[in-house]
Coordinates of C-alpha atoms in Angstrom, one line a residue:
M108 CA 37.8 -59.2 51.5
S109 CA 39.5 -59.7 54.9
R110 CA 38.5 -57.3 57.9
F111 CA 42.3 -56.9 58.7
T112 CA 45.5 -55.8 56.7
S113 CA 49.0 -57.1 57.4
P114 CA 51.6 -54.5 58.8
K115 CA 54.1 -55.1 56.0
I116 CA 51.4 -54.2 53.4
L117 CA 50.3 -51.1 55.3
K118 CA 53.9 -49.8 55.4
V119 CA 54.2 -50.1 51.6
E120 CA 50.9 -48.3 51.1
I121 CA 52.0 -45.4 53.5
E122 CA 55.2 -44.8 51.4
M123 CA 53.1 -44.8 48.1
M124 CA 50.7 -42.1 49.5
K125 CA 53.6 -39.8 50.5
N126 CA 55.0 -40.0 47.0
I127 CA 51.6 -39.2 45.5
Y128 CA 51.1 -36.2 47.7
W129 CA 54.4 -34.5 46.7
I130 CA 53.6 -35.1 43.0
F131 CA 50.2 -33.4 43.5
L132 CA 51.7 -30.5 45.3
I133 CA 54.3 -29.8 42.5
L134 CA 51.6 -29.8 39.8
L135 CA 49.3 -27.6 41.8
I136 CA 51.7 -24.6 42.5
P137 CA 52.0 -23.5 38.7
L138 CA 48.2 -23.9 38.3
C139 CA 47.5 -21.7 41.2
Y140 CA 49.9 -19.1 39.9
Q141 CA 48.3 -19.1 36.5
C142 CA 44.7 -18.6 38.0
K143 CA 46.0 -15.2 39.4
Q144 CA 47.2 -13.9 36.1
K145 CA 44.7 -11.8 33.8
P146 CA 43.7 -13.8 30.7
N147 CA 45.6 -12.9 27.5
K148 CA 43.3 -11.8 24.6
A149 CA 45.1 -13.8 22.1
N150 CA 45.0 -17.1 23.9
S151 CA 42.0 -16.7 26.2
T152 CA 39.4 -19.5 26.3
E153 CA 35.8 -19.0 25.1
N154 CA 34.7 -17.9 28.6
G155 CA 37.5 -15.5 28.7
N156 CA 36.2 -14.0 25.3
D157 CA 32.7 -13.7 26.8
A158 CA 34.0 -11.7 29.7
N159 CA 36.0 -9.4 27.5
R160 CA 32.9 -9.0 25.2
K161 CA 30.7 -8.0 28.3
N162 CA 33.1 -5.4 29.4
A163 CA 33.3 -3.9 25.9
Q164 CA 29.6 -4.0 25.5
H165 CA 29.1 -2.2 28.9
T166 CA 31.4 0.5 27.6
A167 CA 29.4 0.6 24.3
A168 CA 26.1 1.5 26.1
E169 CA 27.9 4.5 27.5
V170 CA 29.3 5.7 24.2
F171 CA 28.3 9.4 23.1
I172 CA 28.4 10.7 19.6
D173 CA 29.6 14.3 19.3
S174 CA 27.0 16.6 17.5
T175 CA 29.8 17.7 15.2
Q176 CA 30.4 14.1 14.1
I177 CA 26.7 13.7 13.5
R178 CA 26.5 16.8 11.5
K179 CA 29.6 15.9 9.5
Y180 CA 28.3 12.3 9.0
L181 CA 25.0 13.6 7.7
Q182 CA 26.6 15.8 5.2
T183 CA 27.5 12.8 3.1
Y184 CA 24.0 11.3 3.6
R185 CA 22.3 11.1 0.3
E186 CA 18.7 11.7 1.5
R187 CA 19.7 14.5 4.0
Q188 CA 17.3 17.0 2.9
E189 CA 14.3 14.9 3.8
L190 CA 15.5 12.8 6.8
T191 CA 18.5 14.4 8.4
K192 CA 16.5 16.6 10.6
G193 CA 14.7 13.7 12.1
I194 CA 17.9 11.9 12.6
Q195 CA 19.4 14.9 14.5
E196 CA 16.2 15.2 16.6
F197 CA 16.5 11.5 17.4
Y198 CA 20.0 11.9 18.9
K199 CA 19.2 15.1 20.6
S200 CA 16.4 13.5 22.4
R201 CA 18.9 10.9 23.7
G202 CA 21.5 13.4 24.6
N203 CA 23.6 12.0 21.7
K204 CA 24.0 8.6 23.3
V205 CA 24.2 5.5 21.0
A206 CA 20.8 3.7 20.6
W207 CA 21.7 0.3 19.1
T208 CA 23.9 -1.1 22.0
S209 CA 23.3 -2.0 25.6
T210 CA 25.4 -3.4 28.5
N211 CA 25.1 -6.7 26.6
G212 CA 26.4 -5.4 23.3
P213 CA 24.5 -4.8 20.0
I214 CA 20.8 -5.1 21.0
P215 CA 18.7 -7.9 19.2
H216 CA 17.1 -5.2 17.0
V217 CA 20.5 -4.9 15.0
E218 CA 20.4 -8.4 13.8
L219 CA 16.6 -8.3 13.1
F220 CA 17.0 -5.1 11.2
I221 CA 19.9 -6.4 8.9
N222 CA 17.7 -9.5 8.3
R223 CA 14.8 -7.2 7.4
L224 CA 16.9 -5.3 4.9
Q225 CA 18.1 -8.6 3.3
H226 CA 14.5 -9.6 2.7
A227 CA 13.2 -6.2 1.9
D228 CA 11.8 -7.6 -1.4
A229 CA 9.1 -9.3 0.6
D230 CA 7.5 -5.8 0.8
G231 CA 8.2 -5.1 -2.8
L232 CA 11.3 -3.0 -1.8
R233 CA 14.9 -3.4 -3.2
P234 CA 17.6 -4.8 -0.9
K235 CA 20.1 -3.2 -3.1
D236 CA 19.0 0.2 -1.9
Y237 CA 20.5 -0.4 1.5
R238 CA 24.1 -0.7 2.8
I239 CA 23.6 -4.3 4.1
D240 CA 27.2 -5.7 3.7
E241 CA 28.6 -2.6 5.6
L242 CA 26.1 -2.9 8.3
R243 CA 26.8 -6.7 8.6
K244 CA 30.6 -5.9 8.8
M245 CA 30.2 -3.2 11.5
Y246 CA 28.0 -5.4 13.5
N247 CA 30.4 -8.1 13.5
A248 CA 33.2 -5.8 14.6
V249 CA 31.2 -4.3 17.5
K250 CA 29.9 -7.7 18.5
N251 CA 33.4 -8.8 19.0
G252 CA 34.6 -5.9 21.1
G253 CA 34.7 -3.0 18.8
S254 CA 36.2 0.4 19.6
E255 CA 34.1 3.5 20.6
Q256 CA 34.6 4.9 17.2
E257 CA 33.3 1.7 15.5
I258 CA 30.3 1.6 17.8
A259 CA 29.5 5.2 17.0
E260 CA 29.9 4.6 13.3
M261 CA 27.6 1.5 13.4
D262 CA 25.0 3.5 15.3
L263 CA 24.9 6.3 12.8
L264 CA 24.7 4.1 9.9
L265 CA 21.9 1.9 11.5
T266 CA 19.9 5.0 12.3
T267 CA 20.3 6.4 8.8
E268 CA 19.5 3.2 7.1
F269 CA 16.4 2.8 9.3
S270 CA 15.3 6.3 8.4
R271 CA 15.7 5.4 4.6
Y272 CA 13.9 2.1 5.1
A273 CA 11.1 3.5 7.1
A274 CA 10.6 6.4 4.6
Q275 CA 10.3 3.8 1.8
L276 CA 8.2 1.2 3.6
N277 CA 6.0 3.6 5.5
S278 CA 5.6 6.4 2.9
G279 CA 6.6 5.0 -0.5
I280 CA 9.6 4.8 -2.6
T281 CA 7.9 7.1 -5.0
R282 CA 6.6 9.6 -2.5
H283 CA 8.3 12.6 -4.2
E284 CA 7.1 11.6 -7.7
K285 CA 3.3 11.9 -7.3
E286 CA 2.7 14.1 -10.2
E287 CA 4.7 11.7 -12.5
T288 CA 2.9 8.5 -11.2
G289 CA -0.7 10.1 -11.2
W290 CA -1.0 9.5 -7.4
L291 CA -2.1 12.8 -5.9
V292 CA -3.4 11.4 -2.5
K293 CA -2.3 13.8 0.2
I294 CA -0.9 12.2 3.4
P295 CA 0.6 13.7 6.6
P296 CA 4.3 13.4 7.1
T297 CA 5.7 10.7 9.3
R298 CA 8.2 11.4 12.2
Y299 CA 10.7 8.5 11.5
D300 CA 12.6 9.5 14.7
S301 CA 9.5 9.0 16.7
L302 CA 8.9 5.7 14.8
L303 CA 12.5 4.5 15.5
N304 CA 11.9 5.1 19.3
V305 CA 8.7 3.0 19.1
V306 CA 10.5 0.1 17.4
L307 CA 13.5 0.1 19.7
A308 CA 11.1 0.0 22.6
D309 CA 9.4 -3.1 21.2
G310 CA 10.9 -6.4 22.5
S311 CA 8.8 -8.6 20.3
K312 CA 10.1 -11.0 17.6
D313 CA 9.5 -8.6 14.8
P314 CA 9.5 -5.0 16.2
F315 CA 10.0 -3.7 12.5
V316 CA 6.5 -4.7 11.5
K317 CA 5.4 -1.5 13.2
V318 CA 7.0 0.4 10.3
E319 CA 4.7 -1.3 7.7
P320 CA 1.5 0.4 6.6
D321 CA -1.3 -0.3 9.2
H322 CA -3.8 -1.6 6.7
P323 CA -4.9 -5.2 6.7
E324 CA -5.1 -5.0 2.9
Y325 CA -1.3 -4.5 2.8
A326 CA -0.6 -7.5 5.0
R327 CA -2.9 -9.6 2.9
L328 CA -1.3 -8.6 -0.4
K329 CA 2.1 -9.1 1.0
S330 CA 1.2 -12.6 2.0
I331 CA -0.2 -13.5 -1.5
L332 CA 3.0 -11.9 -3.0
H333 CA 5.0 -14.5 -1.1
S334 CA 2.9 -17.3 -2.4
Y335 CA 3.2 -16.2 -6.1
K336 CA 6.9 -15.9 -5.6
S337 CA 6.9 -19.6 -4.7
F338 CA 4.9 -20.4 -7.9
A339 CA 7.6 -18.4 -9.9
A340 CA 10.5 -20.4 -8.1
K341 CA 8.9 -23.6 -9.3
G342 CA 8.6 -22.4 -12.9
G343 CA 5.2 -20.6 -12.9
W344 CA 1.9 -22.0 -14.0
P345 CA 0.9 -23.9 -17.3
T346 CA 0.2 -21.8 -20.3
L347 CA -2.9 -22.8 -22.4
T348 CA -1.8 -23.1 -26.1
G349 CA -3.4 -24.0 -29.4
I350 CA -7.0 -23.1 -28.5
K351 CA -9.3 -20.2 -29.0
K352 CA -12.1 -21.3 -26.8
L353 CA -12.8 -23.9 -24.0
K354 CA -16.2 -24.5 -22.5
I355 CA -18.1 -27.0 -20.4
G356 CA -18.3 -30.2 -22.3
D357 CA -15.1 -29.9 -24.2
T358 CA -12.4 -32.6 -24.2
S359 CA -8.7 -31.6 -24.6
D360 CA -5.3 -31.9 -23.1
Q361 CA -5.5 -28.2 -22.5
V362 CA -8.5 -28.8 -20.0
L363 CA -5.9 -30.8 -17.8
K364 CA -3.6 -27.6 -18.0
L365 CA -6.6 -25.5 -17.1
R366 CA -7.3 -27.6 -14.0
E367 CA -3.7 -27.3 -13.0
R368 CA -3.7 -23.6 -13.4
L369 CA -6.7 -23.0 -11.4
T370 CA -5.7 -25.5 -8.7
M371 CA -2.5 -23.5 -8.1
T372 CA -4.4 -20.2 -7.6
G373 CA -7.1 -21.8 -5.6
E374 CA -10.2 -21.5 -7.8
F375 CA -10.3 -25.3 -8.6
R376 CA -10.6 -27.4 -5.5
V377 CA -9.4 -30.9 -6.1
G378 CA -11.3 -32.4 -3.0
G379 CA -14.6 -31.0 -4.4
A380 CA -14.2 -32.5 -7.9
N381 CA -15.7 -35.9 -8.7
F382 CA -14.6 -36.2 -12.4
Y383 CA -14.0 -39.4 -14.3
N384 CA -11.7 -37.9 -16.8
P385 CA -9.5 -34.8 -16.0
K386 CA -9.3 -33.8 -19.7
V387 CA -13.2 -33.3 -19.8
F388 CA -14.4 -29.7 -18.9
D389 CA -17.0 -30.6 -16.3
K390 CA -19.3 -28.7 -14.0
Y391 CA -16.8 -28.4 -11.3
L392 CA -14.3 -26.8 -13.7
D393 CA -17.0 -24.6 -15.0
I394 CA -17.6 -23.2 -11.4
A395 CA -13.8 -22.7 -11.1
V396 CA -13.6 -20.7 -14.3
K397 CA -16.5 -18.4 -13.3
E398 CA -14.9 -17.8 -9.9
F399 CA -11.7 -16.8 -11.7
Q400 CA -13.6 -14.6 -14.0
T401 CA -15.4 -12.8 -11.2
S402 CA -12.2 -12.2 -9.3
H403 CA -10.7 -10.7 -12.4
G404 CA -13.6 -8.4 -13.3
L405 CA -14.6 -10.4 -16.2
D406 CA -17.9 -11.6 -17.5
P407 CA -18.6 -14.7 -15.6
D408 CA -19.9 -16.9 -18.4
G409 CA -17.7 -20.0 -17.8
I410 CA -16.0 -19.7 -21.3
V411 CA -12.3 -19.7 -21.6
A412 CA -11.7 -17.3 -24.5
G413 CA -10.6 -13.7 -25.2
K414 CA -10.0 -11.7 -22.0
T415 CA -10.3 -14.8 -19.8
L416 CA -7.7 -16.8 -21.8
E417 CA -5.5 -13.8 -21.8
A418 CA -5.8 -13.3 -17.9
L419 CA -5.1 -17.1 -17.4
N420 CA -2.0 -17.1 -19.5
K421 CA -0.6 -13.8 -17.9
P422 CA 2.8 -14.9 -16.6
V423 CA 3.3 -15.2 -12.8
S424 CA 6.1 -12.7 -13.1
E425 CA 3.6 -10.1 -14.3
R426 CA 1.3 -10.7 -11.4
I427 CA 4.2 -10.4 -9.1
K428 CA 5.1 -6.9 -10.7
Q429 CA 1.5 -6.0 -10.4
M430 CA 1.4 -6.8 -6.6
N431 CA 4.7 -4.9 -6.0
V432 CA 3.1 -1.9 -7.7
N433 CA 0.0 -2.0 -5.6
L434 CA 1.9 -2.6 -2.3
E435 CA 3.6 0.7 -3.2
R436 CA 0.3 2.4 -3.5
W437 CA -0.7 1.2 0.0
R438 CA 2.6 2.8 1.2
L439 CA 1.4 6.2 -0.3
M440 CA -1.9 6.0 1.6
P441 CA -2.7 7.7 4.9
K442 CA -1.5 5.4 7.7
K443 CA -5.0 4.7 9.1
F444 CA -8.7 5.1 7.8
S445 CA -11.1 5.9 10.6
G446 CA -14.8 6.7 11.0
K447 CA -16.8 7.4 7.9
Y448 CA -15.3 7.7 4.5
F449 CA -15.9 7.1 0.9
L450 CA -13.5 4.9 -1.2
V451 CA -13.8 4.8 -5.0
N452 CA -11.5 2.1 -6.7
V453 CA -11.4 3.3 -10.2
P454 CA -10.2 0.1 -12.0
E455 CA -12.9 -1.8 -10.0
F456 CA -15.6 0.6 -11.0
K457 CA -16.9 0.5 -7.5
L458 CA -17.7 2.9 -4.6
H459 CA -17.3 1.5 -1.0
V460 CA -18.9 3.4 1.7
Y461 CA -17.4 2.8 5.4
D462 CA -18.8 3.7 8.7
A463 CA -17.2 3.1 12.1
D464 CA -14.2 1.4 10.2
K465 CA -16.5 -1.2 8.6
E466 CA -18.0 -1.3 5.1
S467 CA -21.6 -0.3 5.3
F468 CA -22.5 -0.6 1.6
S469 CA -21.0 -0.6 -2.0
M470 CA -22.3 0.2 -5.4
R471 CA -21.3 0.2 -9.1
V472 CA -19.9 3.4 -10.5
V473 CA -19.0 4.7 -14.1
V474 CA -15.7 6.5 -14.1
G475 CA -13.7 8.5 -16.8
K476 CA -12.5 7.3 -20.1
E477 CA -8.8 6.8 -20.7
F478 CA -8.5 10.3 -22.4
N479 CA -10.8 11.7 -19.7
A480 CA -9.3 9.7 -16.8
T481 CA -10.7 10.2 -13.3
P482 CA -7.9 11.6 -11.2
V483 CA -6.5 9.8 -8.2
F484 CA -6.7 12.1 -5.1
N485 CA -8.5 12.7 -1.8
D486 CA -10.7 15.3 -0.4
R487 CA -13.8 15.7 1.7
I488 CA -17.6 15.8 0.8
E489 CA -18.9 19.0 2.1
Y490 CA -22.4 19.5 0.5
I491 CA -25.1 17.9 -1.6
V492 CA -26.8 19.9 -4.6
F493 CA -30.3 18.5 -5.3
S494 CA -31.8 19.1 -8.8
P495 CA -28.4 20.4 -10.1
Y496 CA -27.7 22.4 -13.2
W497 CA -24.9 20.9 -15.2
N498 CA -22.3 23.4 -16.0
V499 CA -20.9 22.3 -19.2
P500 CA -17.0 22.0 -19.0
K501 CA -15.2 24.3 -21.3
S502 CA -13.6 21.5 -23.3
I503 CA -17.0 19.8 -23.9
A504 CA -18.4 23.2 -24.8
I505 CA -15.6 23.7 -27.5
E506 CA -15.4 20.1 -28.8
E507 CA -19.1 19.1 -28.7
I508 CA -21.7 22.1 -27.9
L509 CA -20.4 24.9 -30.2
P510 CA -20.1 22.7 -33.3
A511 CA -23.7 21.5 -32.7
L512 CA -24.9 25.0 -32.1
E513 CA -23.3 26.3 -35.3
K514 CA -25.2 23.6 -37.2
N515 CA -28.4 24.3 -35.4
P516 CA -29.1 27.6 -33.6
A517 CA -32.0 25.9 -31.6
F518 CA -29.6 23.4 -30.3
L519 CA -29.4 24.9 -26.6
S520 CA -33.3 25.1 -26.2
K521 CA -33.6 21.7 -27.6
M522 CA -31.2 20.3 -25.0
N523 CA -32.8 22.4 -22.2
M524 CA -29.6 24.4 -22.0
E525 CA -28.9 28.2 -21.5
V526 CA -25.9 30.6 -21.4
V527 CA -25.0 32.6 -18.2
K528 CA -22.4 35.0 -17.3
G529 CA -20.6 35.2 -14.1
W530 CA -18.4 32.9 -11.9
D531 CA -20.8 32.5 -8.9
P532 CA -23.5 29.9 -9.7
K533 CA -25.9 31.6 -7.4
K534 CA -25.5 35.1 -9.0
V535 CA -25.2 34.5 -12.6
T536 CA -26.9 36.4 -15.4
I537 CA -28.8 34.5 -18.2
V538 CA -27.7 35.9 -21.6
S539 CA -28.5 35.1 -25.2
A540 CA -26.0 32.7 -27.0
H541 CA -26.0 35.2 -29.9
Q542 CA -24.5 37.9 -27.6
V543 CA -21.5 35.8 -26.6
P544 CA -18.0 36.4 -28.0
W545 CA -17.4 32.6 -28.6
Y546 CA -14.1 33.3 -30.3
N547 CA -12.6 34.2 -26.8
I548 CA -13.8 31.0 -25.1
K549 CA -10.3 29.7 -24.6
N550 CA -9.2 32.8 -22.8
D551 CA -8.8 32.4 -19.0
D552 CA -11.0 35.5 -18.4
F553 CA -13.9 34.2 -20.5
D554 CA -16.8 34.3 -17.9
Y555 CA -19.7 32.9 -20.0
W556 CA -20.9 29.3 -19.3
I557 CA -23.3 26.9 -20.9
R558 CA -25.4 25.0 -18.4
Q559 CA -28.2 22.5 -18.6
K560 CA -31.3 23.1 -16.5
P561 CA -32.4 20.6 -13.8
G562 CA -34.5 17.7 -14.9
K563 CA -34.4 13.9 -15.6
D564 CA -32.3 14.3 -18.7
N565 CA -29.7 16.3 -17.1
P566 CA -26.4 14.4 -17.4
L567 CA -25.9 14.8 -13.6
G568 CA -29.3 13.2 -12.9
L569 CA -31.2 14.5 -9.9
V570 CA -28.4 15.0 -7.4
K571 CA -24.6 15.6 -7.0
F572 CA -22.2 15.3 -4.1
I573 CA -19.5 17.9 -3.9
F574 CA -16.0 17.7 -2.6
P575 CA -14.5 21.0 -3.9
N576 CA -11.2 20.3 -5.8
N577 CA -9.1 21.7 -8.6
H578 CA -10.1 18.8 -10.9
N579 CA -13.7 19.6 -10.8
V580 CA -14.6 16.0 -10.2
Y581 CA -17.6 14.9 -8.0
L582 CA -20.0 12.1 -7.5
H583 CA -23.5 12.4 -9.1
D584 CA -26.5 10.6 -10.5
T585 CA -27.1 9.8 -14.1
P586 CA -29.9 9.2 -16.4
F587 CA -28.0 6.5 -18.2
D588 CA -28.5 3.6 -15.8
Q589 CA -28.0 1.0 -18.5
L590 CA -24.3 1.5 -18.3
F591 CA -24.2 0.1 -14.7
N592 CA -25.0 -3.4 -16.2
K593 CA -21.7 -3.4 -18.1
V594 CA -18.7 -5.2 -16.7
R595 CA -16.3 -2.5 -17.7
R596 CA -17.6 1.0 -17.0
D597 CA -15.3 3.8 -18.0
Y598 CA -17.6 6.1 -20.0
S599 CA -17.7 9.5 -18.1
H600 CA -15.7 12.7 -18.9
G601 CA -13.9 12.2 -15.5
C602 CA -16.7 12.6 -12.9
I603 CA -18.0 9.6 -11.0
R604 CA -21.6 8.4 -11.6
V605 CA -23.2 6.3 -8.9
S606 CA -25.8 3.7 -9.3
D607 CA -27.7 4.4 -6.1
P608 CA -27.7 8.2 -5.3
M609 CA -30.6 7.9 -3.0
R610 CA -28.5 5.7 -0.6
V611 CA -25.6 7.9 -0.8
A612 CA -27.8 11.0 0.1
Q613 CA -29.3 9.1 3.1
F614 CA -25.9 8.1 4.4
L615 CA -24.7 11.7 4.2
L616 CA -27.8 13.1 5.8
K617 CA -28.5 10.5 8.4
D618 CA -27.4 13.0 11.3
K619 CA -30.1 15.4 9.9
P620 CA -33.4 13.6 11.0
E621 CA -35.4 16.2 9.2
W622 CA -34.1 14.9 5.9
T623 CA -36.4 11.8 5.6
E624 CA -36.5 9.7 2.5
E625 CA -39.5 11.6 1.3
R626 CA -38.0 14.9 1.7
I627 CA -34.9 13.8 -0.3
K628 CA -37.0 12.5 -3.1
K629 CA -39.0 15.8 -3.2
A630 CA -35.7 17.8 -3.4
M631 CA -34.2 15.5 -6.2
N632 CA -37.4 16.2 -8.3
A633 CA -38.1 19.7 -7.5
G634 CA -36.6 21.1 -10.7
K635 CA -34.9 23.9 -8.5
E636 CA -31.4 23.7 -7.4
E637 CA -30.9 23.4 -3.6
Y638 CA -27.7 23.2 -1.7
V639 CA -27.5 21.2 1.7
N640 CA -24.3 21.2 3.8
V641 CA -23.4 17.9 5.4
P642 CA -20.8 16.9 7.9
K643 CA -17.6 16.6 6.0
V644 CA -16.7 13.0 5.0
P645 CA -13.3 12.0 3.6
V646 CA -13.4 10.6 0.1
Y647 CA -10.6 8.7 -1.6
I648 CA -10.5 8.2 -5.3
L649 CA -7.9 5.4 -5.7
Y650 CA -6.4 3.2 -8.2
F651 CA -5.8 -0.4 -7.2
T652 CA -5.5 -3.1 -9.8
T653 CA -5.0 -6.0 -7.4
W654 CA -6.1 -6.5 -3.8
V655 CA -7.0 -9.3 -1.4
D656 CA -10.4 -9.5 0.1
D657 CA -11.3 -10.5 3.7
D658 CA -11.6 -14.1 2.6
G659 CA -8.1 -14.1 1.4
K660 CA -9.1 -14.1 -2.3
L661 CA -6.8 -12.2 -4.8
H662 CA -8.7 -9.8 -7.2
V663 CA -7.2 -8.4 -10.4
R664 CA -8.3 -5.7 -12.7
D665 CA -7.1 -4.1 -15.9
D666 CA -4.8 -1.2 -15.9
I667 CA -7.3 1.1 -17.7
Y668 CA -5.1 4.2 -17.6
G669 CA -1.7 2.6 -17.8
L670 CA -0.7 3.8 -14.3
D671 CA 0.7 0.5 -13.4
K672 CA 3.1 0.6 -16.2
T673 CA 4.2 4.2 -15.2
L674 CA 4.7 3.3 -11.5
A675 CA 6.5 -0.1 -12.3
A676 CA 8.9 1.9 -14.4
R677 CA 9.7 4.4 -11.4
L678 CA 10.0 1.4 -9.0
G679 CA 12.4 -0.6 -11.4
V680 CA 10.3 -3.7 -11.2

């Protein structure tokens, strides 16, 4: 390009620039005028909508709900008797200001909560119990600049639905049906208004996890439930058909199905198997079968037959139902265990003893027969009775002792028994059996008792551990130790027989150094009843038919009293 431009060309260029200037000025004037105008709601840009929404949201944060409106709303609330007081307290503590909005509009908790309700079945709850569609509609309206009335209505609905959800998730769907479901564990009430304040102050990704029962067993079972729902979505596991028994060394198409079945639930680990023919029942499959049997409370003999075959063929849908039932039981438990406590799981036939929140030891127990079921409840161990008398329950006296006494007048002396009068075991009077008006035994004021004297043949053994209760149930020793070798151990009249009473006594007396092992043994064999008070220790007699251990392994037990069936019907699962 030349360093200089000719005058003629320069003149043309100047004229062109003048024209461009006037065109630009004409276009600029209306644009500037438009910028001074307020954006119209109907034709505003996306940025304009954002600005409007911010203004509406700022207003929403300052919305107050009249107390009369709250009362009127709660009159139509279907669970008002239990939860409305907490809801009123919640708003009163806030000066009746809305809780679920801020200067930026509906807080993130709203969307998180609605999603929680939509997936309530992950906790064994029923999404249909909640007003999800109505919440979603209100949320969208408020998010897009709703009126103060819409903001207030959304807030009330969110708070009431949270209260219902928290009550079910934190305290159980069947919390008012304990007599009907046989679950008599007492728990302190939960303040759902306080719980809502805790949740709304939590800025984590899932603040509503704080509503769940604070037990690791609950979280583990919930996780396994998710896995089993995945199995169900894929059609479940294969069923073993056309066989009565499979054992190591057998060859069958059903062995292939057995491998697949146990691979799905983790007992058979493909990487550890070095088999030449998948249809052959080899040693690796034998190990897997025994692991399955152990986790299901069956005799681990490695033979697929009878109860084992039945358990393997139980549909995944039944296991899901069983997990939902047991999740509900965790919701019906105290929110936390702490310190020392005893936990008897009746279907497991086992006592677990905890100290400083960790399991100290466990032992086998014998529990009640189906028609003399051990009740599900909680209490506190208060004292030990060494060399105890056995006070024969009235039902046993009527059904067993009196018929035997009628046949053999010497039956009582033969069994080392005696008849006493009076209610206080420390102030009774020994009387002759012939002086007792047995025909009145069913009367409430009948104050004669049959008891067996202390000794090695006493059904209570050498010691009993008392937590006073209306069920007349306690832990005790037994002379029938052979029953502890059985896999299924429901043989008692309702009380709980422990396999190692010495260890239980030592645990309860460890804060009393004068009670050495030698002194405990002496008291157990003294032949004279002795009462010893101990620091009170909580005891929970529970009924869990499925749980997940610390290693993530699912355990399953038989529903020996039919309580799973009863609770499942109440839950509608």
